[in-house]
């Protein structure tokens, strides 16, 4: 595997681990998340990193588009967070955290192991 792709996979892994660490000592609670501006911005930044890394990976090797579920949607989210910041839905970000992040983490871990 290309060393740059492996580096970007590790960037994704670190960003997911950071998001997980924000909730390490407490149960995930949407209403607490919604009220905590610093937490929201930290999560959004990590999602930007994930989206940018996936974009770079796919640009370098199109095969990863099928290896990473919802790759294009993740890149789209990154673009929305960066360029349409005033239109970010707390509910949408929360749904991603609850429903999709674990699957992405598993896929990335598997891709790293396969290297």
CSV table of C-alpha atoms in Angstrom, one decimal:
chain,number,residue,atom,x,y,z
A,1,UNK,CA,0.0,0.0,0.0
A,2,UNK,CA,1.1,3.5,-0.8
A,3,UNK,CA,2.8,5.1,2.3
A,4,UNK,CA,0.7,8.3,1.9
A,5,UNK,CA,-2.5,6.3,1.9
A,6,UNK,CA,-1.4,4.5,5.0
A,7,UNK,CA,-0.6,7.8,6.7
A,8,UNK,CA,-4.1,9.2,5.8
A,9,UNK,CA,-5.7,6.0,7.2
A,10,UNK,CA,-3.9,6.6,10.4
A,11,UNK,CA,-5.1,10.2,10.4
A,12,UNK,CA,-8.6,9.0,10.1
A,13,UNK,CA,-8.1,6.5,12.9
A,14,UNK,CA,-6.6,9.2,15.2
A,15,UNK,CA,-9.6,11.5,14.4
A,16,UNK,CA,-12.1,8.8,15.3
A,17,UNK,CA,-10.2,8.0,18.5
A,18,UNK,CA,-10.2,11.7,19.4
A,19,UNK,CA,-14.0,11.8,18.9
A,20,UNK,CA,-14.4,8.7,21.1
A,21,UNK,CA,-12.2,10.3,23.8
A,22,UNK,CA,-14.5,13.3,24.1
A,23,UNK,CA,-17.2,10.9,25.5
A,24,UNK,CA,-14.8,8.6,27.4
A,25,UNK,CA,-16.0,9.4,30.9
A,26,UNK,CA,-19.6,9.9,30.3
A,27,UNK,CA,-22.5,8.5,28.3
A,28,UNK,CA,-23.2,10.1,25.0
A,29,UNK,CA,-26.0,12.6,25.5
A,30,UNK,CA,-27.3,14.6,22.5
A,31,UNK,CA,-28.6,17.5,24.7
A,32,UNK,CA,-25.2,17.9,26.5
A,33,UNK,CA,-23.5,17.8,23.1
A,34,UNK,CA,-25.8,20.4,21.7
A,35,UNK,CA,-25.1,22.8,24.5
A,36,UNK,CA,-21.3,22.4,24.4
A,37,UNK,CA,-20.0,24.6,21.7
A,38,UNK,CA,-16.4,23.6,22.3
A,39,UNK,CA,-17.3,19.9,22.0
A,40,UNK,CA,-19.3,20.5,18.8
A,41,UNK,CA,-16.4,22.4,17.2
A,42,UNK,CA,-13.9,19.7,18.2
A,43,UNK,CA,-16.1,16.9,16.7
A,44,UNK,CA,-16.7,19.0,13.5
A,45,UNK,CA,-12.9,19.5,13.1
A,46,UNK,CA,-12.3,15.8,13.5
A,47,UNK,CA,-15.0,15.1,10.9
A,48,UNK,CA,-13.3,17.6,8.6
A,49,UNK,CA,-10.0,15.7,9.0
A,50,UNK,CA,-11.7,12.4,8.3
A,51,UNK,CA,-13.4,13.8,5.1
A,52,UNK,CA,-10.2,15.4,3.8
A,53,UNK,CA,-8.1,12.3,4.4
A,54,UNK,CA,-10.7,10.1,2.6
A,55,UNK,CA,-10.8,12.6,-0.3
A,56,UNK,CA,-7.0,12.4,-0.6
A,57,UNK,CA,-7.1,8.6,-0.5
A,58,UNK,CA,-9.7,8.3,-3.2
A,59,UNK,CA,-7.9,10.9,-5.3
A,60,UNK,CA,-4.8,8.8,-5.1
A,61,UNK,CA,-6.5,5.4,-5.5
A,62,UNK,CA,-10.1,5.1,-6.7
A,63,UNK,CA,-10.4,1.5,-5.4
A,64,UNK,CA,-10.9,2.9,-1.9
A,65,UNK,CA,-14.2,4.4,-2.9
A,66,UNK,CA,-15.6,0.9,-2.6
A,67,UNK,CA,-13.5,-0.1,0.5
A,68,UNK,CA,-14.8,2.8,2.6
A,69,UNK,CA,-18.6,2.8,3.0
A,70,UNK,CA,-20.2,6.1,2.2
A,71,UNK,CA,-16.9,7.6,1.2
A,72,UNK,CA,-18.4,10.3,-1.0
A,73,UNK,CA,-21.0,11.2,1.7
A,74,UNK,CA,-18.1,11.6,4.2
A,75,UNK,CA,-16.3,13.9,1.8
A,76,UNK,CA,-19.6,15.8,1.2
A,77,UNK,CA,-20.0,16.3,5.0
A,78,UNK,CA,-16.5,17.7,5.2
A,79,UNK,CA,-17.3,20.2,2.5
A,80,UNK,CA,-20.5,21.1,4.3
A,81,UNK,CA,-18.8,21.7,7.6
A,82,UNK,CA,-16.1,23.8,5.9
A,83,UNK,CA,-18.1,25.7,3.3
A,84,UNK,CA,-21.7,25.7,4.7
A,85,UNK,CA,-20.8,26.1,8.4
A,86,UNK,CA,-23.9,28.1,9.0
A,87,UNK,CA,-26.1,25.3,7.8
A,88,UNK,CA,-24.7,22.5,10.0
A,89,UNK,CA,-27.4,20.4,11.8
A,90,UNK,CA,-26.5,19.2,15.3
A,91,UNK,CA,-28.9,16.3,14.7
A,92,UNK,CA,-27.1,15.3,11.5
A,93,UNK,CA,-23.7,15.3,13.2
A,94,UNK,CA,-25.0,13.4,16.2
A,95,UNK,CA,-26.6,10.8,13.9
A,96,UNK,CA,-23.2,10.3,12.2
A,97,UNK,CA,-21.5,9.8,15.6
A,98,UNK,CA,-24.1,7.4,16.8
A,99,UNK,CA,-24.9,5.4,13.6
A,100,UNK,CA,-21.8,5.5,11.4
A,101,UNK,CA,-18.6,6.2,13.2
A,102,UNK,CA,-18.2,2.7,14.7
A,103,UNK,CA,-18.5,1.1,11.2
A,104,UNK,CA,-16.0,3.6,9.7
A,105,UNK,CA,-13.6,2.8,12.6
A,106,UNK,CA,-13.8,-0.9,11.9
A,107,UNK,CA,-13.3,-0.5,8.2
A,108,UNK,CA,-10.2,1.8,8.7
A,109,UNK,CA,-8.8,-0.6,11.3
A,110,UNK,CA,-9.2,-3.5,8.8
A,111,UNK,CA,-7.6,-1.5,6.0
A,112,UNK,CA,-4.6,-0.6,8.2
A,113,UNK,CA,-4.2,-4.3,9.1
A,114,UNK,CA,-4.3,-5.3,5.5
A,115,UNK,CA,-1.4,-3.0,4.6
